PDB file of C-alpha atoms and ligand atoms in Angstrom:
ATOM      1  CA  UNK J   1     124.578  80.968  97.909  1.00  0.00           C
ATOM      2  CA  UNK J   2     123.529  82.280  94.282  1.00  0.00           C
ATOM      3  CA  UNK J   3     120.713  79.686  94.070  1.00  0.00           C
ATOM      4  CA  UNK J   4     119.193  80.595  97.937  1.00  0.00           C
ATOM      5  CA  UNK J   5     119.862  84.895  96.941  1.00  0.00           C
ATOM      6  CA  UNK J   6     117.847  84.559  93.758  1.00  0.00           C
ATOM      7  CA  UNK J   7     114.801  82.505  95.085  1.00  0.00           C
ATOM      8  CA  UNK J   8     114.991  85.691  98.092  1.00  0.00           C
ATOM      9  CA  UNK J   9     114.735  88.207  95.481  1.00  0.00           C
ATOM     10  CA  UNK J  10     112.356  86.557  93.445  1.00  0.00           C
ATOM     11  CA  UNK J  11     110.148  86.349  96.741  1.00  0.00           C
ATOM     12  CA  UNK J  12     110.430  90.183  96.725  1.00  0.00           C
ATOM     13  CA  UNK J  13     109.288  90.086  93.050  1.00  0.00           C
ATOM     14  CA  UNK J  14     106.402  88.499  93.170  1.00  0.00           C
ATOM     15  CA  UNK J  15     104.936  90.126  96.514  1.00  0.00           C
ATOM     16  CA  UNK J  16     105.350  93.582  94.717  1.00  0.00           C
ATOM     17  CA  UNK J  17     102.191  93.430  93.269  1.00  0.00           C
ATOM     18  CA  UNK J  18     100.020  92.157  96.357  1.00  0.00           C
ATOM     19  CA  UNK J  19     101.167  95.135  98.598  1.00  0.00           C
ATOM     20  CA  UNK J  20      98.152  97.520  98.226  1.00  0.00           C
ATOM     21  CA  UNK J  21      95.721  99.132 100.733  1.00  0.00           C
ATOM     22  CA  UNK J  22      93.772  96.879 102.690  1.00  0.00           C
ATOM     23  CA  UNK J  23      95.678  93.766 102.813  1.00  0.00           C
ATOM     24  CA  UNK J  24      97.576  92.884 106.272  1.00  0.00           C
ATOM     25  CA  UNK J  25     100.917  91.944 106.403  1.00  0.00           C
ATOM     26  CA  UNK J  26     100.011  88.555 107.870  1.00  0.00           C
ATOM     27  CA  UNK J  27      98.551  88.215 104.432  1.00  0.00           C
ATOM     28  CA  UNK J  28     101.941  88.746 102.562  1.00  0.00           C
ATOM     29  CA  UNK J  29     103.566  86.508 105.224  1.00  0.00           C
ATOM     30  CA  UNK J  30     101.613  83.639 103.974  1.00  0.00           C
ATOM     31  CA  UNK J  31     101.730  84.389 100.143  1.00  0.00           C
ATOM     32  CA  UNK J  32     105.404  84.751 100.692  1.00  0.00           C
ATOM     33  CA  UNK J  33     105.656  81.071 103.168  1.00  0.00           C
ATOM     34  CA  UNK J  34     103.654  79.292 100.665  1.00  0.00           C
ATOM     35  CA  UNK J  35     105.762  80.368  97.339  1.00  0.00           C
ATOM     36  CA  UNK J  36     109.248  79.564  99.382  1.00  0.00           C
ATOM     37  CA  UNK J  37     108.034  76.122 100.739  1.00  0.00           C
ATOM     38  CA  UNK J  38     105.904  74.846  98.101  1.00  0.00           C
ATOM     39  CA  UNK J  39     107.264  76.593  94.641  1.00  0.00           C
ATOM     40  CA  UNK J  40     111.156  77.166  95.700  1.00  0.00           C
ATOM     41  CA  UNK J  41     110.962  73.954  98.072  1.00  0.00           C
ATOM     42  CA  UNK J  42     113.014  75.782 100.181  1.00  0.00           C
ATOM     43  CA  UNK J  43     113.001  77.305 103.984  1.00  0.00           C
ATOM     44  CA  UNK J  44     111.856  81.045 105.476  1.00  0.00           C
ATOM     45  CA  UNK J  45     115.056  81.377 107.755  1.00  0.00           C
ATOM     46  CA  UNK J  46     113.171  83.989 110.000  1.00  0.00           C
ATOM     47  CA  UNK J  47     110.457  81.405 111.135  1.00  0.00           C
ATOM     48  CA  UNK J  48     111.353  80.104 114.411  1.00  0.00           C
ATOM     49  CA  UNK J  49     114.559  81.868 114.363  1.00  0.00           C
ATOM     50  CA  UNK J  50     115.361  82.528 118.149  1.00  0.00           C
ATOM     51  CA  UNK J  51     111.400  82.497 118.637  1.00  0.00           C
ATOM     52  CA  UNK J  52     110.772  84.821 115.774  1.00  0.00           C
ATOM     53  CA  UNK J  53     107.166  84.021 114.801  1.00  0.00           C
ATOM     54  CA  UNK J  54     106.769  84.491 110.765  1.00  0.00           C
ATOM     55  CA  UNK J  55     108.424  83.810 107.824  1.00  0.00           C
ATOM     56  CA  UNK J  56     109.079  87.306 106.722  1.00  0.00           C
ATOM     57  CA  UNK J  57     109.839  90.491 108.358  1.00  0.00           C
ATOM     58  CA  UNK J  58     107.089  93.607 107.709  1.00  0.00           C
ATOM     59  CA  UNK J  59     108.748  97.100 109.038  1.00  0.00           C
ATOM     60  CA  UNK J  60     105.912  99.510 108.573  1.00  0.00           C
ATOM     61  CA  UNK J  61     106.632 103.297 108.692  1.00  0.00           C
ATOM     62  CA  UNK J  62     108.238 103.972 111.860  1.00  0.00           C
ATOM     63  CA  UNK J  63     109.387 100.698 112.577  1.00  0.00           C
ATOM     64  CA  UNK J  64     112.808 100.301 111.747  1.00  0.00           C
ATOM     65  CA  UNK J  65     113.263  96.463 111.019  1.00  0.00           C
ATOM     66  CA  UNK J  66     112.132  93.050 112.413  1.00  0.00           C
ATOM     67  CA  UNK J  67     108.407  94.139 112.392  1.00  0.00           C
ATOM     68  CA  UNK J  68     106.147  91.166 113.005  1.00  0.00           C
ATOM     69  CA  UNK J  69     103.688  90.466 110.058  1.00  0.00           C
ATOM     70  CA  UNK J  70      99.909  91.088 111.769  1.00  0.00           C
ATOM     71  CA  UNK J  71      96.504  91.306 110.798  1.00  0.00           C
ATOM     72  CA  UNK J  72      96.494  95.160 110.936  1.00  0.00           C
ATOM     73  CA  UNK J  73      95.684  96.307 107.357  1.00  0.00           C
ATOM     74  CA  UNK J  74      98.213  98.434 105.272  1.00  0.00           C
ATOM     75  CA  UNK J  75      96.735 101.882 104.160  1.00  0.00           C
ATOM     76  CA  UNK J  76      97.321 104.418 101.287  1.00  0.00           C
ATOM     77  CA  UNK J  77     100.665 106.599 101.685  1.00  0.00           C
ATOM     78  CA  UNK J  78     102.044 103.682 103.961  1.00  0.00           C
ATOM     79  CA  UNK J  79     105.782 102.653 103.489  1.00  0.00           C
ATOM     80  CA  UNK J  80     107.259  98.962 104.470  1.00  0.00           C
ATOM     81  CA  UNK J  81     110.010  97.274 104.364  1.00  0.00           C
ATOM     82  CA  UNK J  82     109.837  93.403 103.623  1.00  0.00           C
ATOM     83  CA  UNK J  83     112.962  91.518 104.237  1.00  0.00           C
ATOM     84  CA  UNK J  84     113.154  87.982 103.277  1.00  0.00           C
ATOM     85  CA  UNK J  85     115.936  85.131 103.987  1.00  0.00           C
ATOM     86  CA  UNK J  86     115.506  82.003 102.284  1.00  0.00           C
ATOM     87  CA  UNK J  87     117.514  78.654 103.166  1.00  0.00           C
ATOM     88  CA  UNK J  88     118.071  76.590  99.930  1.00  0.00           C
ATOM     89  CA  UNK J  89     120.549  73.338 100.354  1.00  0.00           C
ATOM     90  CA  UNK J  90     121.715  74.289 103.863  1.00  0.00           C
ATOM     91  CA  UNK J  91     122.774  78.323 102.343  1.00  0.00           C
ATOM     92  CA  UNK J  92     121.071  81.247 103.036  1.00  0.00           C
ATOM     93  CA  UNK J  93     120.185  84.490 100.746  1.00  0.00           C
ATOM     94  CA  UNK J  94     118.995  87.565 102.426  1.00  0.00           C
ATOM     95  CA  UNK J  95     117.572  90.888 101.138  1.00  0.00           C
ATOM     96  CA  UNK J  96     114.767  93.506 101.387  1.00  0.00           C
ATOM     97  CA  UNK J  97     113.130  96.189  99.818  1.00  0.00           C
ATOM     98  CA  UNK J  98     110.936  99.159 100.361  1.00  0.00           C
ATOM     99  CA  UNK J  99     107.378  99.132  98.973  1.00  0.00           C
ATOM    100  CA  UNK J 100     104.326 101.861  98.951  1.00  0.00           C
ATOM    101  CA  UNK J 101     100.851 101.466  99.704  1.00  0.00           C
ATOM    102  CA  UNK J 102      99.350 103.633  96.776  1.00  0.00           C
ATOM    103  CA  UNK J 103     101.260 107.001  96.591  1.00  0.00           C
ATOM    104  CA  UNK J 104     103.369 107.985  99.306  1.00  0.00           C
ATOM    105  CA  UNK J 105     104.175 111.549 100.465  1.00  0.00           C
ATOM    106  CA  UNK J 106     106.894 113.338  98.565  1.00  0.00           C
ATOM    107  CA  UNK J 107     108.981 112.877 102.004  1.00  0.00           C
ATOM    108  CA  UNK J 108     108.405 109.396 102.267  1.00  0.00           C
ATOM    109  CA  UNK J 109     109.422 108.720  98.832  1.00  0.00           C
ATOM    110  CA  UNK J 110     112.364 110.579  99.252  1.00  0.00           C
ATOM    111  CA  UNK J 111     113.625 108.747 102.214  1.00  0.00           C
ATOM    112  CA  UNK J 112     113.143 105.597 100.393  1.00  0.00           C
ATOM    113  CA  UNK J 113     115.354 106.680  97.498  1.00  0.00           C
ATOM    114  CA  UNK J 114     118.149 108.093  99.859  1.00  0.00           C
ATOM    115  CA  UNK J 115     117.904 104.723 101.674  1.00  0.00           C
ATOM    116  CA  UNK J 116     118.420 103.100  98.354  1.00  0.00           C
ATOM    117  CA  UNK J 117     121.378 105.223  97.468  1.00  0.00           C
ATOM    118  CA  UNK J 118     123.154 104.651 100.846  1.00  0.00           C
ATOM    119  CA  UNK J 119     123.039 100.858 100.481  1.00  0.00           C
ATOM    120  CA  UNK J 120     124.131 101.307  96.723  1.00  0.00           C
ATOM    121  CA  UNK J 121     126.832 103.643  97.683  1.00  0.00           C
ATOM    122  CA  UNK J 122     127.972 100.963 100.409  1.00  0.00           C
ATOM    123  CA  UNK J 123     128.155  98.181  97.559  1.00  0.00           C
ATOM    124  CA  UNK J 124     129.927 100.275  95.304  1.00  0.00           C
ATOM    125  CA  UNK J 125     132.863 100.514  97.567  1.00  0.00           C
ATOM    126  CA  UNK J 126     133.267  96.651  98.086  1.00  0.00           C
ATOM    127  CA  UNK J 127     136.561  95.184  96.434  1.00  0.00           C
ATOM    128  CA  UNK J 128     139.256  93.504  97.694  1.00  0.00           C
ATOM    129  CA  UNK J 129     141.516  95.529 100.093  1.00  0.00           C
ATOM    130  CA  UNK J 130     138.559  98.019 101.433  1.00  0.00           C
ATOM    131  CA  UNK J 131     137.941  98.305 104.570  1.00  0.00           C
ATOM    132  CA  UNK J 132     134.632  97.584 106.531  1.00  0.00           C
ATOM    133  CA  UNK J 133     134.903 101.215 107.527  1.00  0.00           C
ATOM    134  CA  UNK J 134     135.075 102.448 103.677  1.00  0.00           C
ATOM    135  CA  UNK J 135     131.718 100.803 103.393  1.00  0.00           C
ATOM    136  CA  UNK J 136     130.217 102.399 106.491  1.00  0.00           C
ATOM    137  CA  UNK J 137     131.625 105.611 105.732  1.00  0.00           C
ATOM    138  CA  UNK J 138     130.227 106.108 102.309  1.00  0.00           C
ATOM    139  CA  UNK J 139     126.840 105.098 103.534  1.00  0.00           C
ATOM    140  CA  UNK J 140     127.095 107.469 106.566  1.00  0.00           C
ATOM    141  CA  UNK J 141     128.420 110.449 104.743  1.00  0.00           C
ATOM    142  CA  UNK J 142     125.336 109.960 102.067  1.00  0.00           C
ATOM    143  CA  UNK J 143     122.452 109.781 105.063  1.00  0.00           C
ATOM    144  CA  UNK J 144     123.838 112.664 107.170  1.00  0.00           C
ATOM    145  CA  UNK J 145     124.434 115.010 103.505  1.00  0.00           C
ATOM    146  CA  UNK J 146     120.602 114.188 102.988  1.00  0.00           C
ATOM    147  CA  UNK J 147     120.023 115.511 106.908  1.00  0.00           C
ATOM    148  CA  UNK J 148     118.900 111.734 107.830  1.00  0.00           C
ATOM    149  CA  UNK J 149     120.256 109.408 110.325  1.00  0.00           C
ATOM    150  CA  UNK J 150     121.904 106.153 110.172  1.00  0.00           C
ATOM    151  CA  UNK J 151     120.685 103.081 112.970  1.00  0.00           C
ATOM    152  CA  UNK J 152     123.607 101.810 114.698  1.00  0.00           C
ATOM    153  CA  UNK J 153     122.148  99.153 117.106  1.00  0.00           C
ATOM    154  CA  UNK J 154     121.844  97.073 114.341  1.00  0.00           C
ATOM    155  CA  UNK J 155     124.012  95.963 111.290  1.00  0.00           C
ATOM    156  CA  UNK J 156     124.842  94.063 108.279  1.00  0.00           C
ATOM    157  CA  UNK J 157     126.535  90.575 108.732  1.00  0.00           C
ATOM    158  CA  UNK J 158     128.289  87.966 107.216  1.00  0.00           C
ATOM    159  CA  UNK J 159     126.090  85.223 105.994  1.00  0.00           C
ATOM    160  CA  UNK J 160     126.605  81.484 104.241  1.00  0.00           C
ATOM    161  CA  UNK J 161     125.876  78.401 105.901  1.00  0.00           C
ATOM    162  CA  UNK J 162     124.627  80.608 108.721  1.00  0.00           C
ATOM    163  CA  UNK J 163     122.130  83.136 109.184  1.00  0.00           C
ATOM    164  CA  UNK J 164     124.232  85.908 111.085  1.00  0.00           C
ATOM    165  CA  UNK J 165     128.141  85.206 110.975  1.00  0.00           C
ATOM    166  CA  UNK J 166     131.233  87.692 111.394  1.00  0.00           C
ATOM    167  CA  UNK J 167     131.728  90.114 110.611  1.00  0.00           C
ATOM    168  CA  UNK J 168     129.585  92.707 111.414  1.00  0.00           C
ATOM    169  CA  UNK J 169     129.190  94.895 108.642  1.00  0.00           C
ATOM    170  CA  UNK J 170     128.478  98.678 110.281  1.00  0.00           C
ATOM    171  CA  UNK J 171     126.596 101.614 108.115  1.00  0.00           C
ATOM    172  CA  UNK J 172     128.784 104.135 109.706  1.00  0.00           C
ATOM    173  CA  UNK J 173     132.416 104.437 109.733  1.00  0.00           C
ATOM    174  CA  UNK J 174     135.899 106.083 108.892  1.00  0.00           C
ATOM    175  CA  UNK J 175     137.858 105.318 105.802  1.00  0.00           C
ATOM    176  CA  UNK J 176     140.644 102.783 106.187  1.00  0.00           C
ATOM    177  CA  UNK J 177     139.620 100.946 109.738  1.00  0.00           C
ATOM    178  CA  UNK J 178     138.140  97.798 110.192  1.00  0.00           C
ATOM    179  CA  UNK J 179     139.074  94.176 108.582  1.00  0.00           C
ATOM    180  CA  UNK J 180     139.991  94.253 105.194  1.00  0.00           C
ATOM    181  CA  UNK J 181     137.667  92.755 102.461  1.00  0.00           C
ATOM    182  CA  UNK J 182     139.132  89.616 100.293  1.00  0.00           C
ATOM    183  CA  UNK J 183     137.930  87.859  97.452  1.00  0.00           C
ATOM    184  CA  UNK J 184     135.028  85.371  98.266  1.00  0.00           C
ATOM    185  CA  UNK J 185     133.583  86.602 101.460  1.00  0.00           C
ATOM    186  CA  UNK J 186     129.716  87.243 101.610  1.00  0.00           C
ATOM    187  CA  UNK J 187     128.116  89.488 104.089  1.00  0.00           C
ATOM    188  CA  UNK J 188     125.187  91.994 103.788  1.00  0.00           C
ATOM    189  CA  UNK J 189     124.642  95.505 103.270  1.00  0.00           C
ATOM    190  CA  UNK J 190     121.553  96.919 104.862  1.00  0.00           C
ATOM    191  CA  UNK J 191     121.239 100.411 105.899  1.00  0.00           C
ATOM    192  CA  UNK J 192     118.644 101.253 108.154  1.00  0.00           C
ATOM    193  CA  UNK J 193     117.957 105.321 107.463  1.00  0.00           C
ATOM    194  CA  UNK J 194     115.425 107.218 110.057  1.00  0.00           C
ATOM    195  CA  UNK J 195     114.066 110.477 108.776  1.00  0.00           C
ATOM    196  CA  UNK J 196     114.489 112.000 112.293  1.00  0.00           C
ATOM    197  CA  UNK J 197     116.976 110.821 114.969  1.00  0.00           C
ATOM    198  CA  UNK J 198     119.142 107.532 114.787  1.00  0.00           C
ATOM    199  CA  UNK J 199     117.622 106.472 118.163  1.00  0.00           C
ATOM    200  CA  UNK J 200     115.955 103.089 118.436  1.00  0.00           C
ATOM    201  CA  UNK J 201     113.036 101.814 120.978  1.00  0.00           C
ATOM    202  CA  UNK J 202     112.507  97.688 121.099  1.00  0.00           C
ATOM    203  CA  UNK J 203     108.892  96.957 121.570  1.00  0.00           C
ATOM    204  CA  UNK J 204     107.462  94.413 124.446  1.00  0.00           C
ATOM    205  CA  UNK J 205     106.964  91.771 121.656  1.00  0.00           C
ATOM    206  CA  UNK J 206     111.039  91.655 121.821  1.00  0.00           C
ATOM    207  CA  UNK J 207     111.675  91.956 117.970  1.00  0.00           C
ATOM    208  CA  UNK J 208     109.673  95.343 116.615  1.00  0.00           C
ATOM    209  CA  UNK J 209     112.253  97.637 116.435  1.00  0.00           C
ATOM    210  CA  UNK J 210     111.104 101.381 115.873  1.00  0.00           C
ATOM    211  CA  UNK J 211     112.152 104.783 115.821  1.00  0.00           C
ATOM    212  CA  UNK J 212     112.308 106.674 119.316  1.00  0.00           C
ATOM    213  CA  UNK J 213     111.216 109.637 117.780  1.00  0.00           C
ATOM    214  CA  UNK J 214     108.187 107.868 115.486  1.00  0.00           C
ATOM    215  CA  UNK J 215     109.905 109.121 112.398  1.00  0.00           C
ATOM    216  CA  UNK J 216     109.878 107.206 109.367  1.00  0.00           C
ATOM    217  CA  UNK J 217     112.713 104.590 109.067  1.00  0.00           C
ATOM    218  CA  UNK J 218     113.803 103.111 105.499  1.00  0.00           C
ATOM    219  CA  UNK J 219     116.199 100.152 104.777  1.00  0.00           C
ATOM    220  CA  UNK J 220     117.358  98.052 101.854  1.00  0.00           C
ATOM    221  CA  UNK J 221     119.465  94.700 101.839  1.00  0.00           C
ATOM    222  CA  UNK J 222     121.668  92.901  99.446  1.00  0.00           C
ATOM    223  CA  UNK J 223     123.807  89.904 100.250  1.00  0.00           C
ATOM    224  CA  UNK J 224     127.003  90.764  98.227  1.00  0.00           C
ATOM    225  CA  UNK J 225     129.941  88.321  97.434  1.00  0.00           C
ATOM    226  CA  UNK J 226     133.264  89.927  97.045  1.00  0.00           C
ATOM    227  CA  UNK J 227     135.061  88.872  94.111  1.00  0.00           C
ATOM    228  CA  UNK J 228     138.717  89.309  92.578  1.00  0.00           C
ATOM    229  CA  UNK J 229     137.256  92.662  90.488  1.00  0.00           C
ATOM    230  CA  UNK J 230     134.786  93.907  92.760  1.00  0.00           C
ATOM    231  CA  UNK J 231     131.394  92.851  94.222  1.00  0.00           C
ATOM    232  CA  UNK J 232     128.470  90.626  92.783  1.00  0.00           C
ATOM    233  CA  UNK J 233     125.074  90.524  94.316  1.00  0.00           C
ATOM    234  CA  UNK J 234     123.978  87.265  95.242  1.00  0.00           C
ATOM    235  CA  UNK J 235     119.967  88.289  95.743  1.00  0.00           C
ATOM    236  CA  UNK J 236     119.807  90.697  92.116  1.00  0.00           C
ATOM    237  CA  UNK J 237     116.320  89.175  90.295  1.00  0.00           C
ATOM    238  CA  UNK J 238     117.118  88.542  86.662  1.00  0.00           C
ATOM    239  CA  UNK J 239     117.241  91.895  84.470  1.00  0.00           C
ATOM    240  CA  UNK J 240     117.801  94.012  87.333  1.00  0.00           C
ATOM    241  CA  UNK J 241     120.310  96.167  88.172  1.00  0.00           C
ATOM    242  CA  UNK J 242     121.332  98.502  91.138  1.00  0.00           C
TER     243      UNK J 242
HETATM  244  N1  MF3 Q 301     116.599  89.352 107.820  1.00  0.00           N
HETATM  245  C1  MF3 Q 301     116.789  90.064 108.816  1.00  0.00           C
HETATM  246  C2  MF3 Q 301     118.237  90.401 108.374  1.00  0.00           C
HETATM  247  O1  MF3 Q 301     118.509  91.053 107.539  1.00  0.00           O
HETATM  248  C3  MF3 Q 301     117.248  89.386 110.162  1.00  0.00           C
HETATM  249  C4  MF3 Q 301     115.791  89.223 110.755  1.00  0.00           C
HETATM  250  S1  MF3 Q 301     115.858  87.958 112.380  1.00  0.00           S
HETATM  251  C5  MF3 Q 301     114.165  87.627 112.380  1.00  0.00           C
HETATM  252  O2  MF3 Q 301     119.323  90.209 109.483  1.00  0.00           O
HETATM  253  F1  MF3 Q 301     114.285  86.681 113.047  1.00  0.00           F
HETATM  254  F2  MF3 Q 301     113.541  88.728 112.794  1.00  0.00           F
HETATM  255  F3  MF3 Q 301     113.835  87.164 111.074  1.00  0.00           F
HETATM  256 CO1   CO Q 302     120.551  90.708 107.016  1.00  0.00          CO
HETATM  257 CO1   CO Q 303     117.546  90.803 106.042  1.00  0.00          CO
END
């Protein structure tokens, strides 16, 4: 899982310089796909997963998650989430980050920063004996104290030798509720934070999830291992830190 996780984060590193005005999300998909398949000799998990047609998810502006790469050009001021999941030697690594196309509005940048902090607050809670409710609560409080909302319909998940496993890791909740964490567990934390209301709408492609009120949405994701002392991030590139 460390190998798969590192590979997924390396894809997010390498795509950064390509996120510029005029590029399409299809072109970003091709760059990621080629790197995963040809260089990493790994498999992009989204491709053909329950019929998903591409190798990465690209969720632009008011798209919350599961955006399908397409031939529309990105433009200055767009924000987008790129979500990469790699399978290597049977194990999965799942991670996503926000990217700016040119310079974002102050509002958009703030949303992306708070969404990052939400993920970080959730991660920092992780240690044996804490509960899933403790994680969700830390995330929810941070989003709502910034007057943003947390998406409820989609959540983090156990991960290992399959993509989505038990438990569901909700990004909202009450302290002390839900299962307790034990060393050795691996799951994702991937809060989706909306600038407006939390409600979602699924588009007719059956994948793309947008904000019902068309407000901006931001998301970051890491794959997390529970250790005896706390946590380890399996999708952290070398030299990076939370
Ligand atoms: N990577 C997403 C997650 O964080 C799942 C994408 S499923 C796909 O769980 F089919 F849309 F790729
Ligand atoms: Co995930
Ligand atoms: Co993901």
